[in-house]
Short mmCIF file of C-alpha atoms and ligand atoms in Angstrom, two decimals:
data_model
loop_
_atom_site.label_atom_id
_atom_site.label_comp_id
_atom_site.label_asym_id
_atom_site.label_seq_id
_atom_site.Cartn_x
_atom_site.Cartn_y
_atom_site.Cartn_z
CA MET F 1 71.98 126.04 87.94
CA ASN F 2 72.76 122.73 86.28
CA LYS F 3 76.35 121.64 86.88
CA ARG F 4 76.56 120.78 83.22
CA ASP F 5 76.08 124.45 82.35
CA ILE F 6 78.74 125.77 84.68
CA ILE F 7 82.09 126.12 82.91
CA ILE F 8 85.03 125.80 85.29
CA CYS F 9 87.86 125.75 82.75
CA ARG F 10 87.31 128.05 79.80
CA CYS F 11 90.51 127.07 78.00
CA GLU F 12 89.65 123.40 77.76
CA ASP F 13 85.86 123.65 78.12
CA VAL F 14 85.46 121.63 81.31
CA THR F 15 82.23 121.83 83.32
CA LEU F 16 81.55 121.48 87.02
CA GLN F 17 79.75 118.24 86.20
CA ASP F 18 82.92 116.81 84.57
CA ILE F 19 84.84 117.57 87.74
CA HIS F 20 82.21 116.05 90.02
CA ASN F 21 82.02 112.92 87.87
CA LEU F 22 85.72 112.30 88.40
CA MET F 23 85.65 113.20 92.09
CA ASP F 24 82.92 110.62 92.49
CA LYS F 25 85.31 108.08 90.99
CA GLY F 26 87.98 108.93 93.55
CA TYR F 27 90.15 111.46 91.73
CA THR F 28 90.25 114.24 94.29
CA SER F 29 93.54 116.04 93.74
CA PHE F 30 94.12 118.87 91.32
CA GLU F 31 96.98 117.01 89.66
CA GLU F 32 94.83 113.97 88.91
CA LEU F 33 91.90 116.02 87.64
CA LYS F 34 94.30 118.04 85.51
CA ARG F 35 95.73 114.97 83.84
CA LEU F 36 92.39 113.45 83.01
CA LEU F 37 90.45 116.62 82.11
CA ARG F 38 93.20 119.01 80.98
CA ILE F 39 92.12 121.68 83.50
CA GLY F 40 95.03 124.04 84.01
CA MET F 41 96.75 122.90 80.83
CA GLY F 42 95.37 125.61 78.54
CA PRO F 43 96.69 129.07 77.70
CA CYS F 44 95.74 130.55 81.10
CA GLN F 45 97.62 127.76 82.93
CA GLY F 46 95.03 127.43 85.66
CA ASN F 47 94.83 131.11 86.53
CA THR F 48 91.08 130.99 86.07
CA CYS F 49 90.12 127.50 87.18
CA GLY F 50 92.77 126.90 89.84
CA GLN F 51 90.94 128.48 92.73
CA LEU F 52 87.53 127.31 91.55
CA VAL F 53 88.70 123.72 91.49
CA GLN F 54 90.44 124.13 94.82
CA ARG F 55 87.14 125.27 96.35
CA GLU F 56 85.23 122.38 94.79
CA ILE F 57 87.72 119.83 96.10
CA SER F 58 87.67 121.41 99.55
CA LYS F 59 83.86 121.26 99.67
CA TYR F 60 83.82 117.71 98.34
CA LEU F 61 86.40 116.37 100.79
CA LYS F 62 85.11 118.61 103.60
CA VAL F 63 88.61 119.90 104.33
CA LYS F 64 89.90 123.44 104.71
CA LEU F 65 90.63 125.35 101.54
CA GLU F 66 94.29 125.77 102.49
CA ALA F 67 94.66 122.01 102.75
CA VAL F 68 93.93 121.55 99.04
CA LYS F 69 96.97 121.88 96.82
CA ILE F 70 96.52 123.73 93.55
CA GLN F 71 98.34 123.06 90.30
CA LYS F 72 102.08 123.30 89.90
CA VAL F 73 103.00 126.57 88.24
CA ARG F 74 105.18 125.96 85.22
CA PRO F 75 106.89 128.32 82.81
CA LEU F 76 106.03 130.17 80.61
CA THR F 77 103.92 132.81 82.34
CA THR F 78 102.47 133.83 79.01
CA GLY F 79 102.45 132.27 75.55
CA VAL F 80 105.48 133.19 73.42
CA LYS F 81 105.99 132.23 69.79
CA LEU F 82 108.76 129.74 69.05
CA ASN F 83 109.95 132.09 66.28
CA SER F 84 110.40 134.91 68.79
CA ILE F 85 112.35 132.66 71.16
CA ASN F 86 114.47 131.46 68.24
CA GLU F 87 115.25 135.02 67.13
CA GLY F 88 115.99 136.11 70.69
CA ALA F 89 118.30 133.16 71.23
CA ARG F 90 120.19 133.86 68.01
CA ASP F 91 120.64 137.55 68.83
CA GLU F 92 122.25 136.67 72.12
CA SER F 93 124.76 134.21 70.76
CA MET L 1 99.21 93.92 106.84
CA LYS L 2 100.17 91.10 104.47
CA ALA L 3 100.40 90.91 100.70
CA ASN L 4 101.33 88.30 98.18
CA TYR L 5 103.04 90.82 95.89
CA VAL L 6 104.05 94.42 96.53
CA ILE L 7 104.65 96.55 93.45
CA ILE L 8 106.56 99.79 94.02
CA GLY L 9 105.50 102.51 91.58
CA ALA L 10 102.16 103.38 89.99
CA GLY L 11 103.49 104.55 86.66
CA ILE L 12 102.55 102.78 83.45
CA SER L 13 104.94 99.89 84.26
CA GLY L 14 103.64 99.20 87.77
CA CYS L 15 100.01 99.47 86.64
CA SER L 16 100.58 97.13 83.69
CA ILE L 17 102.38 94.58 85.88
CA ALA L 18 99.60 94.71 88.48
CA TYR L 19 96.95 94.23 85.82
CA ASN L 20 98.75 91.32 84.15
CA LEU L 21 99.32 89.50 87.45
CA ALA L 22 95.74 90.02 88.56
CA LYS L 23 94.40 88.87 85.21
CA LYS L 24 96.34 85.64 85.63
CA GLY L 25 94.45 85.09 88.86
CA VAL L 26 96.98 86.32 91.42
CA LYS L 27 95.32 87.62 94.58
CA ASP L 28 96.52 90.03 97.20
CA ILE L 29 98.49 92.48 95.09
CA VAL L 30 99.39 95.87 96.56
CA VAL L 31 100.73 98.83 94.59
CA LEU L 32 102.47 101.62 96.49
CA ASP L 33 103.29 105.04 95.09
CA LYS L 34 104.90 107.93 96.88
CA SER L 35 102.74 110.42 95.01
CA TYR L 36 99.71 110.33 92.68
CA LEU L 37 98.96 108.17 89.62
CA THR L 38 101.34 109.03 86.72
CA SER L 39 103.34 111.45 88.88
CA GLY L 40 106.65 109.96 87.70
CA SER L 41 108.06 109.85 84.18
CA THR L 42 104.84 108.45 82.76
CA GLY L 43 102.89 111.68 83.27
CA ARG L 44 105.78 113.72 81.87
CA CYS L 45 106.56 111.78 78.73
CA GLY L 46 106.30 112.61 75.04
CA ALA L 47 103.43 110.16 74.46
CA GLY L 48 105.16 108.68 71.44
CA ILE L 49 104.77 105.06 70.36
CA ARG L 50 107.13 103.61 67.77
CA GLN L 51 108.55 100.35 66.47
CA GLN L 52 111.46 101.82 64.53
CA TRP L 53 114.29 100.72 66.78
CA GLY L 54 117.87 99.66 66.18
CA THR L 55 117.93 96.59 68.42
CA LYS L 56 115.87 93.44 68.00
CA MET L 57 114.71 93.45 71.62
CA ASN L 58 113.38 97.01 71.47
CA CYS L 59 111.63 96.28 68.16
CA LEU L 60 109.88 93.23 69.59
CA LEU L 61 108.81 94.95 72.80
CA ALA L 62 107.36 97.85 70.81
CA LYS L 63 105.62 95.67 68.25
CA GLY L 64 103.93 93.46 70.84
CA SER L 65 102.87 96.52 72.80
CA ILE L 66 101.32 98.24 69.78
CA GLU L 67 99.26 95.13 69.13
CA PHE L 68 97.93 95.51 72.67
CA PHE L 69 97.29 99.26 72.38
CA GLU L 70 95.20 98.68 69.26
CA LYS L 71 92.67 96.74 71.35
CA ALA L 72 93.41 98.26 74.74
CA LYS L 73 90.19 100.22 75.12
CA ASP L 74 88.08 97.07 74.74
CA THR L 75 90.45 94.71 76.52
CA LEU L 76 90.63 96.94 79.57
CA GLU L 77 86.97 98.00 79.26
CA TYR L 78 87.94 101.64 79.56
CA GLU L 79 85.11 104.11 79.21
CA GLY L 80 87.30 107.07 78.26
CA ASP L 81 89.26 107.67 75.08
CA ILE L 82 92.90 106.55 75.28
CA GLU L 83 93.63 108.76 72.24
CA PHE L 84 95.64 106.18 70.33
CA LYS L 85 96.54 107.66 66.97
CA GLN L 86 98.43 105.57 64.42
CA GLU L 87 99.66 108.06 61.88
CA GLY L 88 103.28 107.08 61.91
CA TYR L 89 106.75 108.22 62.88
CA LEU L 90 108.78 109.99 60.25
CA ILE L 91 112.44 109.67 61.20
CA ILE L 92 114.69 111.90 59.14
CA SER L 93 118.38 111.39 58.41
CA THR L 94 120.62 114.40 57.91
CA THR L 95 123.98 112.76 57.23
CA PHE L 96 125.20 110.03 54.95
CA GLU L 97 126.23 107.84 57.91
CA GLU L 98 122.83 108.21 59.49
CA ASP L 99 121.13 107.30 56.26
CA GLU L 100 123.24 104.15 56.02
CA GLN L 101 122.39 103.21 59.60
CA PHE L 102 118.68 103.65 58.81
CA GLU L 103 119.05 101.22 55.93
CA LYS L 104 120.19 98.58 58.44
CA ASN L 105 117.51 99.51 60.97
CA VAL L 106 114.74 99.14 58.42
CA GLU L 107 116.11 95.79 57.32
CA LEU L 108 115.99 94.57 60.91
CA GLN L 109 112.52 96.03 61.48
CA GLN L 110 111.10 94.45 58.32
CA SER L 111 112.60 91.07 59.22
CA LEU L 112 110.55 91.24 62.44
CA GLY L 113 107.34 92.09 60.59
CA ILE L 114 107.33 95.82 61.32
CA PRO L 115 105.92 97.79 58.34
CA ALA L 116 108.68 100.44 58.28
CA ARG L 117 110.28 101.54 55.02
CA LYS L 118 112.91 103.89 53.68
CA ILE L 119 111.47 106.81 51.79
CA SER L 120 112.81 109.65 49.70
CA LYS L 121 112.90 113.33 50.61
CA GLU L 122 110.00 113.93 48.23
CA GLU L 123 107.82 111.30 49.90
CA ALA L 124 108.72 112.73 53.29
CA LYS L 125 107.57 116.14 52.09
CA GLU L 126 104.26 114.65 50.98
CA ILE L 127 103.69 113.17 54.43
CA VAL L 128 104.73 116.36 56.27
CA PRO L 129 104.42 119.34 53.89
CA HIS L 130 106.04 121.82 56.28
CA LEU L 131 109.20 119.71 56.69
CA ASN L 132 112.43 121.49 55.71
CA THR L 133 113.77 118.96 53.22
CA GLN L 134 116.86 121.05 52.51
CA ILE L 135 118.52 119.67 55.59
CA ILE L 136 117.60 116.03 55.11
CA LYS L 137 119.16 113.12 53.26
CA GLY L 138 116.29 110.71 53.50
CA ALA L 139 113.83 109.29 55.98
CA THR L 140 112.15 106.19 57.29
CA PHE L 141 108.46 105.89 57.93
CA CYS L 142 106.32 103.39 59.82
CA PRO L 143 102.59 104.03 59.48
CA THR L 144 101.50 102.07 62.54
CA ASP L 145 103.62 104.08 64.99
CA GLY L 146 102.01 107.09 66.63
CA HIS L 147 100.70 108.68 69.79
CA LEU L 148 98.88 107.52 72.93
CA ASN L 149 97.65 109.55 75.92
CA PRO L 150 99.83 108.53 78.90
CA PHE L 151 97.36 109.62 81.60
CA ARG L 152 94.42 107.82 80.05
CA MET L 153 96.39 104.69 79.23
CA THR L 154 97.73 104.42 82.77
CA ASP L 155 94.29 105.16 84.15
CA ALA L 156 92.87 102.37 81.98
CA TYR L 157 95.34 99.86 83.46
CA TYR L 158 94.76 101.25 86.94
CA ARG L 159 90.98 100.93 86.77
CA ALA L 160 91.15 97.45 85.24
CA ALA L 161 93.61 96.31 87.91
CA LYS L 162 91.40 97.75 90.66
CA ARG L 163 88.38 95.89 89.32
CA LEU L 164 90.43 92.68 89.51
CA GLY L 165 91.08 93.36 93.19
CA VAL L 166 94.48 95.08 93.18
CA LYS L 167 94.85 97.55 96.04
CA PHE L 168 96.53 100.88 95.36
CA TYR L 169 97.96 103.17 98.03
CA PHE L 170 99.00 106.68 96.98
CA ASN L 171 101.17 109.19 98.86
CA GLU L 172 102.79 106.14 100.36
CA GLU L 173 106.56 106.25 100.02
CA VAL L 174 108.56 103.05 100.39
CA LYS L 175 111.30 103.71 102.95
CA ASP L 176 112.85 100.30 103.42
CA ILE L 177 112.75 96.67 102.40
CA MET L 178 113.62 94.18 105.11
CA VAL L 179 115.52 91.10 104.00
CA HIS L 180 116.36 88.04 106.07
CA GLU L 181 118.58 85.19 104.83
CA ASN L 182 118.18 86.18 101.19
CA LYS L 183 114.41 86.38 101.49
CA ILE L 184 112.23 89.48 101.50
CA GLU L 185 110.31 89.83 104.74
CA LYS L 186 108.53 93.14 104.59
CA VAL L 187 108.20 96.51 102.95
CA ILE L 188 108.05 99.62 105.10
CA SER L 189 106.39 102.74 103.72
CA SER L 190 105.27 106.10 105.14
CA ASN L 191 102.27 104.66 106.97
CA LEU L 192 102.34 100.93 106.33
CA GLU L 193 104.27 97.79 107.13
CA ILE L 194 103.51 95.09 104.63
CA TYR L 195 104.66 91.51 105.16
CA THR L 196 105.50 89.97 101.79
CA ASN L 197 108.02 87.73 100.03
CA HIS L 198 107.69 89.29 96.60
CA VAL L 199 108.52 92.83 95.57
CA VAL L 200 108.47 94.40 92.12
CA ASN L 201 110.70 97.40 91.58
CA ALA L 202 108.86 99.61 89.08
CA ALA L 203 109.99 102.86 90.67
CA GLY L 204 111.16 104.57 87.47
CA GLY L 205 113.81 107.20 88.24
CA TYR L 206 114.13 105.85 91.78
CA ALA L 207 114.71 102.22 90.82
CA LYS L 208 118.33 102.41 91.97
CA GLU L 209 117.35 103.66 95.43
CA ILE L 210 114.76 100.90 95.76
CA GLY L 211 117.39 98.36 94.73
CA ASP L 212 119.73 99.73 97.39
CA MET L 213 117.03 99.26 100.05
CA ALA L 214 116.92 95.58 99.13
CA GLY L 215 120.70 95.29 98.80
CA VAL L 216 120.58 94.75 95.04
CA ASP L 217 122.85 96.94 92.94
CA ILE L 218 121.06 98.12 89.81
CA PRO L 219 123.24 99.94 87.26
CA VAL L 220 120.80 102.70 86.32
CA TYR L 221 120.65 106.45 86.89
CA ALA L 222 118.13 109.23 86.33
CA GLU L 223 118.68 112.26 84.13
CA ASN L 224 116.43 115.21 83.37
CA HIS L 225 114.83 115.48 79.94
CA GLN L 226 112.79 118.51 79.03
CA ILE L 227 109.79 118.97 76.83
CA LEU L 228 107.25 121.65 75.91
CA VAL L 229 103.76 122.03 74.53
CA THR L 230 102.24 124.71 72.28
CA GLU L 231 98.79 126.17 71.90
CA PRO L 232 96.42 123.88 69.94
CA ILE L 233 95.65 124.50 66.26
CA GLU L 234 93.77 122.66 63.51
CA LYS L 235 95.48 119.50 62.34
CA ILE L 236 98.49 120.10 60.11
CA GLN L 237 100.84 117.23 61.01
CA SER L 238 100.02 113.53 61.15
CA PRO L 239 103.17 111.67 62.21
CA MET L 240 105.76 112.28 64.86
CA VAL L 241 108.81 113.88 63.23
CA MET L 242 112.06 112.76 64.77
CA SER L 243 115.78 113.26 64.16
CA PHE L 244 118.62 111.81 66.18
CA SER L 245 121.30 113.97 64.57
CA LYS L 246 119.25 117.18 64.96
CA ASN L 247 118.14 116.04 68.41
CA ILE L 248 114.41 116.60 68.20
CA TYR L 249 111.04 114.86 68.35
CA CYS L 250 107.89 116.79 67.57
CA GLN L 251 104.31 115.62 67.24
CA GLN L 252 100.89 117.21 66.95
CA VAL L 253 98.64 115.38 69.41
CA PRO L 254 94.91 114.76 68.88
CA HIS L 255 94.11 117.72 71.14
CA GLY L 256 95.77 119.96 68.52
CA SER L 257 98.82 121.12 70.44
CA PHE L 258 102.39 120.26 69.46
CA ILE L 259 104.61 118.41 71.92
CA MET L 260 108.35 118.54 71.36
CA GLY L 261 111.52 117.61 73.18
CA ARG L 262 115.25 117.22 72.82
CA SER L 263 118.12 115.95 74.95
CA ASP L 264 120.95 117.77 76.63
CA PRO L 265 124.10 115.65 76.20
CA SER L 266 125.76 117.32 79.19
CA VAL L 267 122.88 116.72 81.61
CA ALA L 268 123.79 115.66 85.16
CA HIS L 269 122.84 112.28 86.58
CA ASN L 270 120.34 113.13 89.31
CA HIS L 271 116.64 113.52 90.12
CA CYS L 272 116.27 117.10 88.86
CA ILE L 273 113.06 117.58 86.83
CA GLU L 274 113.15 121.36 86.45
CA SER L 275 112.75 123.31 83.22
CA SER L 276 115.33 125.73 81.91
CA TRP L 277 115.48 128.67 79.51
CA GLN L 278 118.45 127.00 77.83
CA PHE L 279 116.19 124.15 76.77
CA LEU L 280 113.62 126.61 75.46
CA ASP L 281 116.26 128.40 73.37
CA GLU L 282 117.71 125.22 71.90
CA MET L 283 114.31 123.69 71.27
CA ALA L 284 113.09 126.80 69.47
CA LYS L 285 116.21 126.92 67.28
CA THR L 286 115.89 123.27 66.34
CA VAL L 287 112.19 123.18 65.58
CA CYS L 288 112.37 126.41 63.57
CA GLU L 289 115.02 124.79 61.41
CA VAL L 290 113.38 121.39 60.97
CA LEU L 291 109.69 122.38 60.89
CA PRO L 292 109.70 126.14 60.20
CA LEU L 293 105.91 126.55 60.16
CA VAL L 294 105.67 125.33 63.76
CA GLY L 295 107.67 128.42 64.77
CA LYS L 296 104.48 130.44 64.48
CA LEU L 297 102.97 128.68 67.49
CA ARG L 298 103.06 129.96 71.03
CA VAL L 299 104.63 127.85 73.76
CA VAL L 300 102.12 127.32 76.55
CA ARG L 301 104.11 125.27 79.03
CA GLN L 302 107.38 123.43 79.53
CA TRP L 303 108.41 120.77 82.03
CA GLY L 304 110.96 118.08 82.75
CA GLY L 305 111.04 114.41 83.74
CA SER L 306 113.49 111.58 84.32
CA TYR L 307 114.88 109.14 81.82
CA THR L 308 116.16 106.14 83.76
CA MET L 309 119.24 105.13 81.84
CA SER L 310 120.67 101.61 81.67
CA PRO L 311 124.15 100.90 80.27
CA ASP L 312 122.84 99.57 76.95
CA ARG L 313 119.73 101.80 76.70
CA GLN L 314 117.47 98.77 76.92
CA PRO L 315 115.18 97.96 79.83
CA ILE L 316 115.97 95.61 82.69
CA ILE L 317 113.10 93.17 83.06
CA GLY L 318 113.27 89.99 85.13
CA ASP L 319 114.13 88.48 88.47
CA THR L 320 117.44 88.90 90.29
CA GLU L 321 120.06 86.35 91.23
CA ALA L 322 121.00 88.42 94.26
CA LEU L 323 117.64 88.29 96.04
CA GLU L 324 114.83 85.78 95.82
CA GLY L 325 111.43 87.29 95.10
CA PHE L 326 112.82 90.63 93.94
CA TYR L 327 111.77 91.59 90.42
CA LEU L 328 112.83 94.47 88.19
CA ALA L 329 111.10 96.55 85.53
CA CYS L 330 113.28 99.61 85.13
CA GLY L 331 116.03 101.27 83.11
CA PHE L 332 113.73 102.07 80.21
CA SER L 333 116.16 104.78 79.06
CA GLY L 334 113.45 107.14 77.80
CA HIS L 335 111.12 104.70 76.07
CA GLY L 336 109.27 102.75 78.71
CA PHE L 337 105.83 104.14 78.11
CA MET L 338 105.43 102.45 74.75
CA PHE L 339 106.76 99.09 76.07
CA ALA L 340 104.43 98.83 79.06
CA PRO L 341 102.04 96.14 77.77
CA MET L 342 104.96 93.81 77.08
CA THR L 343 106.70 94.78 80.31
CA GLY L 344 103.63 93.72 82.29
CA LEU L 345 102.97 90.57 80.30
CA LEU L 346 106.57 89.33 80.24
CA LEU L 347 107.37 90.09 83.86
CA SER L 348 104.17 88.43 85.07
CA GLU L 349 105.13 85.32 83.09
CA ILE L 350 108.56 85.26 84.70
CA MET L 351 107.09 85.80 88.18
CA LEU L 352 104.60 82.99 87.75
CA LYS L 353 107.19 80.74 86.06
CA GLU L 354 105.12 80.48 82.90
CA PRO L 355 106.64 80.10 79.42
CA SER L 356 107.64 83.46 77.97
CA THR L 357 105.75 84.99 75.03
CA ILE L 358 109.14 86.09 73.74
CA ASP L 359 112.58 85.20 75.04
CA ILE L 360 113.79 88.15 77.10
CA SER L 361 116.81 86.59 78.76
CA ASP L 362 118.78 89.42 77.08
CA LEU L 363 116.95 91.90 79.31
CA HIS L 364 118.00 90.21 82.56
CA ILE L 365 120.14 92.28 84.92
CA SER L 366 122.87 89.62 84.77
CA ARG L 367 123.85 90.91 81.31
CA PHE L 368 125.80 93.72 82.97
CA LYS L 369 127.94 91.44 85.10
CA ASN L 370 131.68 91.89 84.47
CA LYS L 371 130.99 93.91 81.37
CA GLN L 372 132.34 97.34 80.53
CA VAL L 373 131.53 97.77 76.86
CA PHE L 374 128.06 97.43 75.43
CA THR L 375 126.43 97.52 72.08
CA TYR L 376 123.68 99.95 72.84
CA GLU L 377 120.52 101.29 71.25
CA LYS L 378 121.51 104.35 69.20
CA SER L 379 118.07 105.35 67.98
CA VAL L 380 117.21 107.60 70.90
CA VAL L 381 116.61 111.30 71.46
C1 FAD E 1 110.45 114.20 78.65
C2 FAD E 1 110.23 112.73 78.49
C3 FAD E 1 109.72 112.23 77.29
C4 FAD E 1 109.50 110.87 77.12
N1 FAD E 1 108.93 110.43 75.95
C5 FAD E 1 108.60 109.13 75.82
C6 FAD E 1 107.90 108.69 74.66
O1 FAD E 1 107.57 109.47 73.77
N2 FAD E 1 107.59 107.36 74.58
C7 FAD E 1 107.93 106.47 75.56
O2 FAD E 1 107.64 105.30 75.43
N3 FAD E 1 108.58 106.88 76.67
C8 FAD E 1 108.92 108.18 76.82
N4 FAD E 1 109.57 108.60 77.96
C9 FAD E 1 109.98 107.60 78.96
C10 FAD E 1 108.80 107.16 79.79
O3 FAD E 1 108.21 108.28 80.40
C11 FAD E 1 109.26 106.18 80.87
O4 FAD E 1 110.12 105.19 80.35
C12 FAD E 1 108.06 105.47 81.49
O5 FAD E 1 107.05 106.39 81.81
C13 FAD E 1 108.49 104.70 82.70
O6 FAD E 1 107.34 104.30 83.42
P1 FAD E 1 107.52 103.63 84.82
O7 FAD E 1 106.16 103.25 85.27
O8 FAD E 1 108.54 102.57 84.72
O9 FAD E 1 108.14 104.78 85.73
P2 FAD E 1 107.42 106.09 86.35
O10 FAD E 1 106.34 106.58 85.52
O11 FAD E 1 108.52 107.03 86.70
O12 FAD E 1 106.76 105.53 87.67
C14 FAD E 1 107.51 105.24 88.82
C15 FAD E 1 106.66 105.53 90.02
O13 FAD E 1 107.36 105.09 91.17
C16 FAD E 1 107.06 105.96 92.22
N5 FAD E 1 108.12 105.84 93.24
C17 FAD E 1 109.42 106.17 93.13
N6 FAD E 1 110.06 105.95 94.30
C18 FAD E 1 109.13 105.46 95.17
C19 FAD E 1 109.16 105.05 96.53
N7 FAD E 1 110.28 105.09 97.27
N8 FAD E 1 108.02 104.61 97.09
C20 FAD E 1 106.86 104.57 96.37
N9 FAD E 1 106.77 104.95 95.09
C21 FAD E 1 107.90 105.39 94.49
C22 FAD E 1 107.01 107.33 91.57
O14 FAD E 1 106.21 108.22 92.34
C23 FAD E 1 106.41 107.02 90.22
O15 FAD E 1 105.02 107.27 90.17
C24 FAD E 1 109.81 109.96 78.16
C25 FAD E 1 110.30 110.45 79.38
C26 FAD E 1 110.50 111.82 79.55
C27 FAD E 1 111.01 112.32 80.87
#
């Protein structure tokens, strides 16, 4: 299958080809790829693409899977509306 | 190994300095970073670009930098999109005193050729329809301020510098700087020993520690500032909306998501870059009051990063009296991303003893000598 047709990040619509293009330019860490392609920055926060990208980097660099760091996990675990947070915060105080 | 110049830090400042030196024909430049490109404050910032400042120096640095950003894609021959959006900053005042201060700010800005102006509540509402005008007195607006993608902009400098022969080493932490008879001898990092007589300290939040390695006391400290991003939606807001008294900045970026941040006045001085639920609570309260419609959006992610504060909230750019060949570009106090083109240009001029594009003697570290009280930049969140 053509790498252009393989979607790695559904949130931000990033293909395998996009990732390989950047790896060819020397960007071979998740954090760098994330910042240039937005992988892992969408609503799923890398839950879908994290391991796929990890595998691609490991194959590309010919290193063990465990040696490839995945994205930093940041809060929130799921999207919450600012209004809900606002109401919650006001109820507490 | 040997190098003519060693630059510590591959944030926007280090990359801009490297590019400017290389463009002037300097060979043998090495940039060291303890992590990856944009891993410091640059990759954590609010991506805002503005010229509406309260001090002349900050206004000039911002203005000159915007002129560069406008042509940056071509100048740096960058193939990607740097996502520079000039749709303004709308700065709202909520008290009479603030409104008066803005009057003075705008006067200063206009005298320097910055197209900012004072506007009424009604005009502000036209520019941002979902703004809660009940809480505002007035506003200022500068249409050429805006947004720029920090990763892409830094990458553009990085790639241009590399093409000009600059060598970058990542995951390479500077551990010590060896000095002999007031001259730099070498820089020691995780895996390298580099013989050099010139070092640039562009280490962001760690500028003080780098100064200590060289025996130069730099009066700056790092403090955590938090920020969050929402899910993307269709475009509803053009400018950055900012308020110093309400403690908020909030902008919809070209991608569609909203980025917003605020400061915690009681924050500790250290290298913490964690996120907290307290920030989330306060941020939600503030944005729901100032821009109620934005309350409907879901928060996707929050993070933190360092502001490197100087005593007068203005950067320290220049050489040092204490140590020959030691140069500083630090203490940006939360607004160093937007100044980077001027930082690189002006510091390279000083390093190569060329005439300065603008006089920045006021940004020299010597201004802090024997001084306790400062007039400082008040227009910061
Ligand atoms: C939440 C937040 C929002 C902000 N919003 C804005 C904004 O809207 N507009 C704006 O203009 N500015 C903003 N800023 C400020 C801006 O991010 C900084 O002023 C700017 O990025 C500084 O860039 P720098 O290159 O000087 O430092 P950094 O980007 O911090 O780069 C310093 C580099 O030095 C490296 N380093 C440190 N110590 C060592 C060592 N010992 N050895 C090797 N390398 C080392 C680090 O790894 C880092 O990559 C914001 C900052 C934060 C935290």
